PDB file of C-alpha atoms in Angstrom:
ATOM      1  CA  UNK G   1      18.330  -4.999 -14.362  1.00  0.00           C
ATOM      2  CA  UNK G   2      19.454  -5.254 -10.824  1.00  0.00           C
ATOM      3  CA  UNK G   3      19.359  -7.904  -8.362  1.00  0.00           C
ATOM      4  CA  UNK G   4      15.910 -10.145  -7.814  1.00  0.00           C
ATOM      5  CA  UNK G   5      12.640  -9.047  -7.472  1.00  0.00           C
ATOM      6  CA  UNK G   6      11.417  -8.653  -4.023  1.00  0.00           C
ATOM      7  CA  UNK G   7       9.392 -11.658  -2.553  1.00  0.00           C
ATOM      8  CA  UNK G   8       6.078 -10.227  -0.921  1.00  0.00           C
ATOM      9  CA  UNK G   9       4.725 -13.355   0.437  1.00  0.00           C
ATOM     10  CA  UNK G  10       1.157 -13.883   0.313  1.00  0.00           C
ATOM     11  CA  UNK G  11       0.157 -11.551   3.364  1.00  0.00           C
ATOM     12  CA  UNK G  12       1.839  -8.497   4.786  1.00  0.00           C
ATOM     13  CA  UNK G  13       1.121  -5.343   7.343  1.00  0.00           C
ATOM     14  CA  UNK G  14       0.314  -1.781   6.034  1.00  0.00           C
ATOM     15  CA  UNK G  15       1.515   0.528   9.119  1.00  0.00           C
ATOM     16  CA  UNK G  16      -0.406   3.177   7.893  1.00  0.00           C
ATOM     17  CA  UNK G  17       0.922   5.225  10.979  1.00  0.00           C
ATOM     18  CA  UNK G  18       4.605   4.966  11.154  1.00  0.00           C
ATOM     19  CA  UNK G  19       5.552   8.700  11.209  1.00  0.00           C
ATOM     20  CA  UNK G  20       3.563   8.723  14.306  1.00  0.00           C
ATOM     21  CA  UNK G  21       5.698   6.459  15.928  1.00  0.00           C
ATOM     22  CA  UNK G  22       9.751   7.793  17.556  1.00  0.00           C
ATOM     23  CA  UNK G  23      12.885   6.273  15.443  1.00  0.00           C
ATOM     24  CA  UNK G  24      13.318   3.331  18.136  1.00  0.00           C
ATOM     25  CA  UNK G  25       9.210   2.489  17.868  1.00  0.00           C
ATOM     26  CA  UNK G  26       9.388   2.895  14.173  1.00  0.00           C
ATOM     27  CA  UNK G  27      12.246  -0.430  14.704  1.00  0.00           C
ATOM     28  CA  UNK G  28      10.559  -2.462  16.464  1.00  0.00           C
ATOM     29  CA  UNK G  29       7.571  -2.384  14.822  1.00  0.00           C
ATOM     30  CA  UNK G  30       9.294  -3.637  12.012  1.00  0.00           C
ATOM     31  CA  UNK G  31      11.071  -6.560  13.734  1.00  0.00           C
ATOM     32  CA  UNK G  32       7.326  -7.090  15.258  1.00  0.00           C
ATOM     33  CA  UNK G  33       5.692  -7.746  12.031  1.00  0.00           C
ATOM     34  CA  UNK G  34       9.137  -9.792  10.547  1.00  0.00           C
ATOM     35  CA  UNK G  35       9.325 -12.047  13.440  1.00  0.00           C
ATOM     36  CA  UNK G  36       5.295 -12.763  13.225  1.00  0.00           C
ATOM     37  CA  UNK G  37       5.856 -14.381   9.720  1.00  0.00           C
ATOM     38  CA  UNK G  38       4.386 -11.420   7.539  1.00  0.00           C
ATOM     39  CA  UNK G  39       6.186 -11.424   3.930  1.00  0.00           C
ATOM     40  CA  UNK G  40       6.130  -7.445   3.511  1.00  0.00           C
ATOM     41  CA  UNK G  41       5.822  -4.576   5.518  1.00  0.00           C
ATOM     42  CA  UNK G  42       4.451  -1.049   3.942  1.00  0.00           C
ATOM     43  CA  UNK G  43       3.832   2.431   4.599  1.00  0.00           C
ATOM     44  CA  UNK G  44       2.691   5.251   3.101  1.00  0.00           C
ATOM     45  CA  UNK G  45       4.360   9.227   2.505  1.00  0.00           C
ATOM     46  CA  UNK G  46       2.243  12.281   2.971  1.00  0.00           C
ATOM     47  CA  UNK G  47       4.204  14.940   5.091  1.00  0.00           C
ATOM     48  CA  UNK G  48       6.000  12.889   7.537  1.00  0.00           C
ATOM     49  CA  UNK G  49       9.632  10.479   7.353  1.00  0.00           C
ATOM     50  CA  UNK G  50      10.766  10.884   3.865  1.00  0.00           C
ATOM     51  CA  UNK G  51      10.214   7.709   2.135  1.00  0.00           C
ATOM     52  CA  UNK G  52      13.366   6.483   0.867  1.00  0.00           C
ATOM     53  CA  UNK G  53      14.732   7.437   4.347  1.00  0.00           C
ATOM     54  CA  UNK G  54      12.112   5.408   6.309  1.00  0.00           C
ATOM     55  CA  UNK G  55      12.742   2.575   4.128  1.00  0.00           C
ATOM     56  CA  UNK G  56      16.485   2.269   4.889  1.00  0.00           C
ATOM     57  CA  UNK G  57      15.644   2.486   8.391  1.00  0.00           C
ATOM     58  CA  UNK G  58      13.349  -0.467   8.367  1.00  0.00           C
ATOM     59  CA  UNK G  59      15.384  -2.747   6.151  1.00  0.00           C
ATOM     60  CA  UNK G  60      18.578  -1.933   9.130  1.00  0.00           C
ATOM     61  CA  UNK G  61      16.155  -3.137  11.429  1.00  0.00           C
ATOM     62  CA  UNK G  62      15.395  -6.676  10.070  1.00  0.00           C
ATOM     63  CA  UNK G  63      16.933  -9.316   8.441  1.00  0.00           C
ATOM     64  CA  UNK G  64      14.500 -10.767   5.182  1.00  0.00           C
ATOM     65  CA  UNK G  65      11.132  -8.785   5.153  1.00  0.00           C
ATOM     66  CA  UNK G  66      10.277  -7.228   2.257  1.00  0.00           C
ATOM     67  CA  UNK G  67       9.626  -3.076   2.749  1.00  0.00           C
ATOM     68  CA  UNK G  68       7.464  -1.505   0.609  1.00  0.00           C
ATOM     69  CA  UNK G  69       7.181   2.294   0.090  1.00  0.00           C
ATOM     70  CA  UNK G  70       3.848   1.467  -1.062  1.00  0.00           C
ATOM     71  CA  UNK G  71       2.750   5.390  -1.589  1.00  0.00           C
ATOM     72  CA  UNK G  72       5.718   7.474  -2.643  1.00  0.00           C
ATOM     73  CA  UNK G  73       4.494  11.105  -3.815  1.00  0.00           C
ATOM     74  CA  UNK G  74       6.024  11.548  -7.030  1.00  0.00           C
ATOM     75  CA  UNK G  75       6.531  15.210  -6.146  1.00  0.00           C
ATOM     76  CA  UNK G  76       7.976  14.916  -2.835  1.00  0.00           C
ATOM     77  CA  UNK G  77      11.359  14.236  -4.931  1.00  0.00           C
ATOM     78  CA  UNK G  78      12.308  14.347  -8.786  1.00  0.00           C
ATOM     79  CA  UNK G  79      12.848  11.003 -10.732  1.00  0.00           C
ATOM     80  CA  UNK G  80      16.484  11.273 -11.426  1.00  0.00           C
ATOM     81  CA  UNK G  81      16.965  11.322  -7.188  1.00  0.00           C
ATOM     82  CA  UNK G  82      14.297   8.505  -7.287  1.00  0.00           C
ATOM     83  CA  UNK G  83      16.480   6.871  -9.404  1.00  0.00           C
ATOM     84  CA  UNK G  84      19.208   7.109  -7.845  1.00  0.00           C
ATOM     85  CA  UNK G  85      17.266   5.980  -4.132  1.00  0.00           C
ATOM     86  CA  UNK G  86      15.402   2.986  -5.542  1.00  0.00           C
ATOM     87  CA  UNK G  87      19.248   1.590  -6.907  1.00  0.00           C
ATOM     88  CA  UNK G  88      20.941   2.139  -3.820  1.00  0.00           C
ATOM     89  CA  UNK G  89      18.819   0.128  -1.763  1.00  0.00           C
ATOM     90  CA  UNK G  90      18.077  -2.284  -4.282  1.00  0.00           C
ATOM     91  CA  UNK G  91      22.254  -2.533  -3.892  1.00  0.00           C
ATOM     92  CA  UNK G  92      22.491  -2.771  -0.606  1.00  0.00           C
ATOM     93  CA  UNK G  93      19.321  -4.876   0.647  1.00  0.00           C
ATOM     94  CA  UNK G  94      18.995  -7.113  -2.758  1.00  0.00           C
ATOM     95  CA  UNK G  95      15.524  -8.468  -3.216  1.00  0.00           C
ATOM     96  CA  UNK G  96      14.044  -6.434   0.109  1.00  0.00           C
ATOM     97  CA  UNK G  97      12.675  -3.103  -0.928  1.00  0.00           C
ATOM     98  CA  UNK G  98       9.779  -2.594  -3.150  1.00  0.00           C
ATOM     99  CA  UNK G  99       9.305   0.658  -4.382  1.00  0.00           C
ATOM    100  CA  UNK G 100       5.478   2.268  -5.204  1.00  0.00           C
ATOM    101  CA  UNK G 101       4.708   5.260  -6.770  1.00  0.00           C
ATOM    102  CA  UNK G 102       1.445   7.304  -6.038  1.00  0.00           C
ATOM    103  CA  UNK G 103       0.715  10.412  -8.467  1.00  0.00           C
ATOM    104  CA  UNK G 104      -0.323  12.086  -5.477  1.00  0.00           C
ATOM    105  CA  UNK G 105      -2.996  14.763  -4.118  1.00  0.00           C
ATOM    106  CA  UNK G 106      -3.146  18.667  -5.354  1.00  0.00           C
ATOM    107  CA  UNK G 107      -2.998  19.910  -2.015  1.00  0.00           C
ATOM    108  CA  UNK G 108       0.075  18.016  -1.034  1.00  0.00           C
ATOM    109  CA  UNK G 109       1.407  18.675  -4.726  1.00  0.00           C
ATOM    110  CA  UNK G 110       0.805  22.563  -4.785  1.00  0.00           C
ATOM    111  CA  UNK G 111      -0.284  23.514  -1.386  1.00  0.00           C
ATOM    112  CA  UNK G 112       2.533  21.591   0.854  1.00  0.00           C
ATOM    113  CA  UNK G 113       5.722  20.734  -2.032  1.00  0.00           C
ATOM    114  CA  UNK G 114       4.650  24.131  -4.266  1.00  0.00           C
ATOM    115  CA  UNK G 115       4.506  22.308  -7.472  1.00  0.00           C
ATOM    116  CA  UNK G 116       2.244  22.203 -10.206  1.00  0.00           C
ATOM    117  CA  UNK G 117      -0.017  19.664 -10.088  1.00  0.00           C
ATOM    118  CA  UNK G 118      -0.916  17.310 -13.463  1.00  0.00           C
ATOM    119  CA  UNK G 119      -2.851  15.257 -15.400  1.00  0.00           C
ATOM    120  CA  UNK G 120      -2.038  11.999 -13.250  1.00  0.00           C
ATOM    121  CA  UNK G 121      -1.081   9.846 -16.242  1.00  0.00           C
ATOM    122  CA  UNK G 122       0.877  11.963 -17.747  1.00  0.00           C
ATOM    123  CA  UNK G 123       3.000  13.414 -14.782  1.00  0.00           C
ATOM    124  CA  UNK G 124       2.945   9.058 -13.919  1.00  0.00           C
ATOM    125  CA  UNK G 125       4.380   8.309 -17.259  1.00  0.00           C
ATOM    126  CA  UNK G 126       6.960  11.077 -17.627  1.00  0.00           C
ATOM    127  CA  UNK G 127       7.910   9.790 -14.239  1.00  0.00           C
ATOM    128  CA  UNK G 128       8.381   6.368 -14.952  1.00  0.00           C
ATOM    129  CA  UNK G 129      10.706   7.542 -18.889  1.00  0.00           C
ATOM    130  CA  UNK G 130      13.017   9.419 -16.346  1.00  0.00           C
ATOM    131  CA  UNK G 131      13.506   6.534 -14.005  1.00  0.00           C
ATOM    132  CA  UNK G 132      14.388   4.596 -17.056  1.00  0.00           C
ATOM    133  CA  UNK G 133      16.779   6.708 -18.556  1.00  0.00           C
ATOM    134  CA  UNK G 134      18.595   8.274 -15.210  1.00  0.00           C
ATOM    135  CA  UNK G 135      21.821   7.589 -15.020  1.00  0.00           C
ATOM    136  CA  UNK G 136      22.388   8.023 -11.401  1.00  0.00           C
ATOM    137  CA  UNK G 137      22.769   5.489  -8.843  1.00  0.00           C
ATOM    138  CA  UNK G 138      25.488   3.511  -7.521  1.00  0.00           C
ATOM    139  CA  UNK G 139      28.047   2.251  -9.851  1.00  0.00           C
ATOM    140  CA  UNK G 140      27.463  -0.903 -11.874  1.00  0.00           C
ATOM    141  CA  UNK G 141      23.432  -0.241 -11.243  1.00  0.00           C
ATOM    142  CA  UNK G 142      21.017   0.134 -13.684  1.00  0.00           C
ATOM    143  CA  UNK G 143      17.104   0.908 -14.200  1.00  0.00           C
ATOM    144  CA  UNK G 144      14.375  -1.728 -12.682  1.00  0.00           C
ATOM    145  CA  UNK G 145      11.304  -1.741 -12.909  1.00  0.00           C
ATOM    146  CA  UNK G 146      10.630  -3.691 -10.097  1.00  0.00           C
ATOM    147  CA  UNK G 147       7.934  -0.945  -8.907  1.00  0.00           C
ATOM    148  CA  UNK G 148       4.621  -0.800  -8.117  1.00  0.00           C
ATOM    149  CA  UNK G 149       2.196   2.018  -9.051  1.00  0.00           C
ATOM    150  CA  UNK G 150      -0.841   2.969  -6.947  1.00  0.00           C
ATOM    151  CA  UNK G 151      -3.725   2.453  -8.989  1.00  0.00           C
ATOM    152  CA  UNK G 152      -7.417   3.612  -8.448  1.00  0.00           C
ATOM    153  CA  UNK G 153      -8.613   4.577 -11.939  1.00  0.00           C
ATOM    154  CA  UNK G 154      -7.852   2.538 -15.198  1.00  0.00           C
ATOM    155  CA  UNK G 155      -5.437   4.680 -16.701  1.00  0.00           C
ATOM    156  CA  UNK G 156      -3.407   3.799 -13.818  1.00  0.00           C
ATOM    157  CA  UNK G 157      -3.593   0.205 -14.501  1.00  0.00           C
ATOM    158  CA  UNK G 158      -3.100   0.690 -17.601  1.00  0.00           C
ATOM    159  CA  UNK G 159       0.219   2.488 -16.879  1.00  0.00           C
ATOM    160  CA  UNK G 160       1.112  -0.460 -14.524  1.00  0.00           C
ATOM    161  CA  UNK G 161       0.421  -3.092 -16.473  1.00  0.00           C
ATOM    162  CA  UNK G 162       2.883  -1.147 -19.391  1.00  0.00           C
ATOM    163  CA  UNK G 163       5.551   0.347 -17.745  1.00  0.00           C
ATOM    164  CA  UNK G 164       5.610  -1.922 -13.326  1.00  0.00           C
ATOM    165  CA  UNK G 165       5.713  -4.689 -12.023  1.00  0.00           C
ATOM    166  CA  UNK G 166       2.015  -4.348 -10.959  1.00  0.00           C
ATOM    167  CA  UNK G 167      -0.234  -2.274  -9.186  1.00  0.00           C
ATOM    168  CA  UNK G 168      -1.139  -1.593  -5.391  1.00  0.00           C
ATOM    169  CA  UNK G 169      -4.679  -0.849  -4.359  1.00  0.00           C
ATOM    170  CA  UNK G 170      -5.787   0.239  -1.556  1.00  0.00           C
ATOM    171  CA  UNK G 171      -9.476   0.369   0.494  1.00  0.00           C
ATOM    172  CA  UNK G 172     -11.449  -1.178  -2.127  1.00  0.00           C
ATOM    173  CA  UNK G 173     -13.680  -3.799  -2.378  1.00  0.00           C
ATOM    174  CA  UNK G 174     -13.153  -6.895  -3.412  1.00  0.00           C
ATOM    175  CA  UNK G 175     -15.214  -6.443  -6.914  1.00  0.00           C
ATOM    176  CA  UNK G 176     -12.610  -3.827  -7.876  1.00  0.00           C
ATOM    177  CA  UNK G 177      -9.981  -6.514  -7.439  1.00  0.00           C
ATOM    178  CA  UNK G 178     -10.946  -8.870 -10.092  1.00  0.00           C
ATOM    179  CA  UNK G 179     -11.714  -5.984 -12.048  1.00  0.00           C
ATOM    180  CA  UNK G 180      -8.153  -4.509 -11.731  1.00  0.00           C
ATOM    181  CA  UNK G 181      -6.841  -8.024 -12.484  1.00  0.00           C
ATOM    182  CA  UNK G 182      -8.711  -7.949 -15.602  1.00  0.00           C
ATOM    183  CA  UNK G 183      -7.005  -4.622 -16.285  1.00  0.00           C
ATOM    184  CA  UNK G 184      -3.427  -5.825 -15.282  1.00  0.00           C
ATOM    185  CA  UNK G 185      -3.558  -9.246 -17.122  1.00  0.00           C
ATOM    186  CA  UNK G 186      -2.751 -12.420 -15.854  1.00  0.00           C
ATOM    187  CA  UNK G 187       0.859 -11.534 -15.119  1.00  0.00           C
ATOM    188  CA  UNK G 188       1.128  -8.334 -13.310  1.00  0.00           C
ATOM    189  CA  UNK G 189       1.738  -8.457 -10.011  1.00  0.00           C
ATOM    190  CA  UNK G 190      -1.360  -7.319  -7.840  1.00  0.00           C
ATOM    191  CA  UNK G 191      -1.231  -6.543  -4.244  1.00  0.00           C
ATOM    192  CA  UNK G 192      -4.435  -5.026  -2.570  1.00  0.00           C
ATOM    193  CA  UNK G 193      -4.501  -2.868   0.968  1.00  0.00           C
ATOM    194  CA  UNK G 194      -7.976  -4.447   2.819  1.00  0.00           C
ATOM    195  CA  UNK G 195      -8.651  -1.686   5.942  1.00  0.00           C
ATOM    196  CA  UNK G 196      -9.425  -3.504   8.949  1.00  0.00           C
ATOM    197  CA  UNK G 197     -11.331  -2.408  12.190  1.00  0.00           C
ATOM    198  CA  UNK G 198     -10.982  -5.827  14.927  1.00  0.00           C
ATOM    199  CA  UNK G 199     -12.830  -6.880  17.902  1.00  0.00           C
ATOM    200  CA  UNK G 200     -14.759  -9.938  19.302  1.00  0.00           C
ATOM    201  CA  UNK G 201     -17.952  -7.643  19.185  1.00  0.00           C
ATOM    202  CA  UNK G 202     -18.467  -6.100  15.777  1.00  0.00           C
ATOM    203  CA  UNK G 203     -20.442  -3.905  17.683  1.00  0.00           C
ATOM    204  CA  UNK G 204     -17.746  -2.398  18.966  1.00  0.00           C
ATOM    205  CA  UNK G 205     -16.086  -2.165  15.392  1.00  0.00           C
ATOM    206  CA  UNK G 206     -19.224  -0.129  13.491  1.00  0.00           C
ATOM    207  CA  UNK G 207     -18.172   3.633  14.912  1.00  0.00           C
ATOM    208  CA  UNK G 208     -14.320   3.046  13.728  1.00  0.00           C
ATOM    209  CA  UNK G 209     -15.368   1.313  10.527  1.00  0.00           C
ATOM    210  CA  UNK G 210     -17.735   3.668   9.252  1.00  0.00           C
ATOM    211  CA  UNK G 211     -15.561   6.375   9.811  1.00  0.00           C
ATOM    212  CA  UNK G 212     -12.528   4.527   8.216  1.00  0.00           C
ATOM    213  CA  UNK G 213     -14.410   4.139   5.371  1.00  0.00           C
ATOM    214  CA  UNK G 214     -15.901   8.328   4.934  1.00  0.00           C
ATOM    215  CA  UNK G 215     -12.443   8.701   5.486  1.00  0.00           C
ATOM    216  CA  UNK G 216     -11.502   6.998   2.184  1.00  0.00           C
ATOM    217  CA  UNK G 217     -14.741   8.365   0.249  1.00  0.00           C
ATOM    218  CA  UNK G 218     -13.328  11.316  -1.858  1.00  0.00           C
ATOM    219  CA  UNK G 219     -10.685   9.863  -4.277  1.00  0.00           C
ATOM    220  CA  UNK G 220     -13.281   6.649  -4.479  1.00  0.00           C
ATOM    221  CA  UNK G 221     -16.793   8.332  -5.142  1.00  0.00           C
ATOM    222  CA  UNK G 222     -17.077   7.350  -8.929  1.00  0.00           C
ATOM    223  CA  UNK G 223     -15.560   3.998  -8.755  1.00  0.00           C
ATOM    224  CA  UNK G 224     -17.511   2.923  -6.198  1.00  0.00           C
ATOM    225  CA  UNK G 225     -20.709   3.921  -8.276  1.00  0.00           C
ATOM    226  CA  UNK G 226     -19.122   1.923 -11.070  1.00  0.00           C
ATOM    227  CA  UNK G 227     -19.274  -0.857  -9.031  1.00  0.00           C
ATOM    228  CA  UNK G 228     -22.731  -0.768  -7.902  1.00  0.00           C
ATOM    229  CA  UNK G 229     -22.854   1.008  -4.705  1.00  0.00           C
ATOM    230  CA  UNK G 230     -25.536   3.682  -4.731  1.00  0.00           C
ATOM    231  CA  UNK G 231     -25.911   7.047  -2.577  1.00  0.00           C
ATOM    232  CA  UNK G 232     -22.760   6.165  -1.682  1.00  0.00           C
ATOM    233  CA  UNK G 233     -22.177   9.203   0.776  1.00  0.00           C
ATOM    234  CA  UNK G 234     -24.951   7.786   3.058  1.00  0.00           C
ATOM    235  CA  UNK G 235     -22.075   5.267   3.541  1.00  0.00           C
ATOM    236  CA  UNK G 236     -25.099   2.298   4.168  1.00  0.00           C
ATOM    237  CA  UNK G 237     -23.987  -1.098   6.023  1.00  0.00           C
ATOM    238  CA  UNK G 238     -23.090  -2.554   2.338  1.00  0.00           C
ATOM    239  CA  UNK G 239     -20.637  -0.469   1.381  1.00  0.00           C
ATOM    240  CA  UNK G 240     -19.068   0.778   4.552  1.00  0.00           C
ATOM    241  CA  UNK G 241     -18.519  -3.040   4.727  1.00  0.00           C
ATOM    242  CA  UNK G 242     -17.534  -3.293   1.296  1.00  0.00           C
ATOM    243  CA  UNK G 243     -14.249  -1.025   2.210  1.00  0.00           C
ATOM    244  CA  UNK G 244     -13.303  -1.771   6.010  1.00  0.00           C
ATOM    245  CA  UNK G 245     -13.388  -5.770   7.287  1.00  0.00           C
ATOM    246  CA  UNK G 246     -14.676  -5.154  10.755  1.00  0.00           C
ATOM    247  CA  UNK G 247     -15.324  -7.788  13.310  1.00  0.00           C
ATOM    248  CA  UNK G 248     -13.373 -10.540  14.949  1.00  0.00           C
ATOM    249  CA  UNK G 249     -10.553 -12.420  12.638  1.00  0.00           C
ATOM    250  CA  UNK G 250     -12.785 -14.394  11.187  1.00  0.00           C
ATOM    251  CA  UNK G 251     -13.765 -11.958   9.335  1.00  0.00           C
ATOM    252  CA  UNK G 252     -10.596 -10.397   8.262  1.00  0.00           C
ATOM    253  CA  UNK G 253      -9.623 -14.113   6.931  1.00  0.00           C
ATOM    254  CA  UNK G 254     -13.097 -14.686   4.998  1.00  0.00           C
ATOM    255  CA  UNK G 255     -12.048 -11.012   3.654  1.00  0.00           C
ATOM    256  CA  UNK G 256      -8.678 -11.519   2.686  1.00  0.00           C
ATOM    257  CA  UNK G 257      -9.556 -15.097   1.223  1.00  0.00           C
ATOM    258  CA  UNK G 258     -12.156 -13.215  -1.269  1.00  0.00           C
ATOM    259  CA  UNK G 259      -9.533 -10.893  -2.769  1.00  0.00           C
ATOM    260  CA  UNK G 260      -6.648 -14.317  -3.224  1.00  0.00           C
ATOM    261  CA  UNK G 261      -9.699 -15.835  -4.970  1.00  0.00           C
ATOM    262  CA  UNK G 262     -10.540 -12.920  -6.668  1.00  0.00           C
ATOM    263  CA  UNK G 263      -6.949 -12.043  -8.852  1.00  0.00           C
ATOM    264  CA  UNK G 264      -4.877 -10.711  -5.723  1.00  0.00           C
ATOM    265  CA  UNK G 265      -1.322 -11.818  -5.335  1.00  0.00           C
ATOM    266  CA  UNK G 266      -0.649 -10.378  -2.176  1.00  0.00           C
ATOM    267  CA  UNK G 267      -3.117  -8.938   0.779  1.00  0.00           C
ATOM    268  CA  UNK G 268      -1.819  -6.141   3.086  1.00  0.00           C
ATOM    269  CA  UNK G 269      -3.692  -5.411   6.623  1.00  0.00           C
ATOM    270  CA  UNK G 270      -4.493  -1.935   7.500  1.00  0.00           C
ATOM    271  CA  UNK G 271      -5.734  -2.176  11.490  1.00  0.00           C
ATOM    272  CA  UNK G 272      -7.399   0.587  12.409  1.00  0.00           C
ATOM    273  CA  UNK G 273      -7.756   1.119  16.221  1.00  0.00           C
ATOM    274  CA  UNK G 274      -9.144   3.733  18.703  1.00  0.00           C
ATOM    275  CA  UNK G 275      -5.671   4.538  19.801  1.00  0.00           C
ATOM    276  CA  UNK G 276      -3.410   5.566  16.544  1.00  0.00           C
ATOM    277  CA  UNK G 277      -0.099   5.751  17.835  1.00  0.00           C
ATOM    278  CA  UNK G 278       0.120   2.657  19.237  1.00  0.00           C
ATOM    279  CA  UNK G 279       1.399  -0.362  17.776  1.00  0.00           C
ATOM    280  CA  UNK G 280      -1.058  -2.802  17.268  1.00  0.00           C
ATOM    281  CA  UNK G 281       1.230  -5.988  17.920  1.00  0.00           C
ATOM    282  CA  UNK G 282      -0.863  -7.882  19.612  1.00  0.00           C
ATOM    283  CA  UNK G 283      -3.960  -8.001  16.767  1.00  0.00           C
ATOM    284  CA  UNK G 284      -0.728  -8.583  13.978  1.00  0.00           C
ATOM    285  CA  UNK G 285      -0.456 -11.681  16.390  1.00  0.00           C
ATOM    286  CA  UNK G 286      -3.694 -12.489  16.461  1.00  0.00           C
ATOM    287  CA  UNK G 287      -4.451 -12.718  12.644  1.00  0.00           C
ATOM    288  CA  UNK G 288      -0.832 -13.979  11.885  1.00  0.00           C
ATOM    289  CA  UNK G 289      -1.925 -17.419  13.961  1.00  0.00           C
ATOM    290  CA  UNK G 290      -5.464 -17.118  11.725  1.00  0.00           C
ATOM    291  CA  UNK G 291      -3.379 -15.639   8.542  1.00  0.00           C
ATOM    292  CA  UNK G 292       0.275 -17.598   8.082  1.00  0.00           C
ATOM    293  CA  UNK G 293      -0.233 -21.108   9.836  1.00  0.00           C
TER     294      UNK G 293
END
């Protein structure tokens, strides 16, 4: 195995927007949300930064943060280059960079990356055997499974719980966190993504948050309805709470408090704000004196 596994600290940022931001905003976001106190940093890949790229780029920038590629398409590049990726900056930052897998979308599978898209589990697991087995990566490296898989169905917990470190979830209530501990175990590692719309007059927050959480509806529908939320398109009060923590930090703490309590190891922030784009420092600053004193 190589190195030490990555130390996520109890809360951390999802910048959900990096590859909207230039190279030199994409660095100091990073030392923003290091020199706040967050444990672990994370981002997304869809069709911006390559992910393995970004990540190199954001562990230059600072000095002990954990980075987590906390959605990396499993089609954007083949296992064995994975492989080889994940060891080299496992090598060169030891104990910083988390790698998570995501069995990604058909449209960016086939559509955007021309690939054939397959039964999640499957393409997930055949995945995971080549990582094992690749020989590539620097020399005196070998496979880890310090790796997270994005999980929003239980065969993907399942899969996590078998072959990761843990799972990642993301926009989901807090129900669906003790059930995915229950899924996981007691010793998988469990880190949950809570969306977040803030401002002193929730008011304010209802517009963002409700479209935040249609947003997140279509890979969610049938969970959701496992969970107990009915008509869940007409996206009622309940559950378009349920999904985004909107209001002032108060709040976001009571929030990220129920998902600790409720089997989470670690709780990401996703702020959502009018003006994507923009770095957000000032509300990381103003739930990191709520969040890490």
């Amino acid at each position: 195995m190589n190195g030490r596994k990555p130390d996520l600290g109890r809360i951390g940022i999802w910048a959900g927007d990096l590859d909207t931001y230039p190279a030199a905003g994409l660095r100091e976001a990073a030392a923003a949300v290091e020199d706040l106190g967050y444990g672990t940093l994370w981002f997304a890949e869809t069709t911006g930064r390559e992910a393995m790229a970004q990540a190199a780029i954001l562990l230059a920038a600072t000095r002990r943060i954990t980075v987590a590629a906390g959605m990396t398409d499993i089609y954007a590049r083949d296992a064995v280059t994975a492989a080889a990726a994940h060891r080299t900056l496992e090598e060169a930052f030891p104990g910083r960079f988390l790698l998570g897998l995501w069995e990604s979308h058909p449209t960016l599978a086939e559509d955007v990356r021309g690939h054939r898209f397959d039964s999640p589990p499957a393409a997930m697991r055949a995945y995971l055997d080549t990582l094992d087995t690749s020989p590539s990566g620097p020399p005196g490296t070998t496979a880890t499974r310090h790796r997270l898989l994005a999980a929003l169905d239980p065969g993907m917990l399942a899969l996590a719980a078998e072959l990761a470190w843990g799972a990642t979830v993301l926009g989901m209530p807090v129900e669906y966190t003790r059930t995915a501990r229950t899924a996981l175990g007691p010793d998988a590692l469990l880190a949950v993504t809570q969306l977040c719309v803030l401002s002193p007059d929730r008011s304010r927050t209802a517009e963002l948050a409700a479209a935040t959480a249609a947003a997140a509806l279509p890979n969610r529908r049938a969970l959701l309805r496992d969970l107990g939320y009915q008509d869940v398109d007409a996206l009622g009060d309940r559950l378009v709470d349920a999904i985004v923590a909107h209001g002032d930090a108060g709040d976001v703490v009571r929030r990220v408090h129920e998902h600790l309590d409720a089997g989470a190891d670690h709780v990401s922030l996703h702020l959502l704000t009018p003006t994507p784009g923009i770095v957000p420092v000032r509300q990381w600053e103003y739930l990191a004196t709520r969040l890490l004193t």
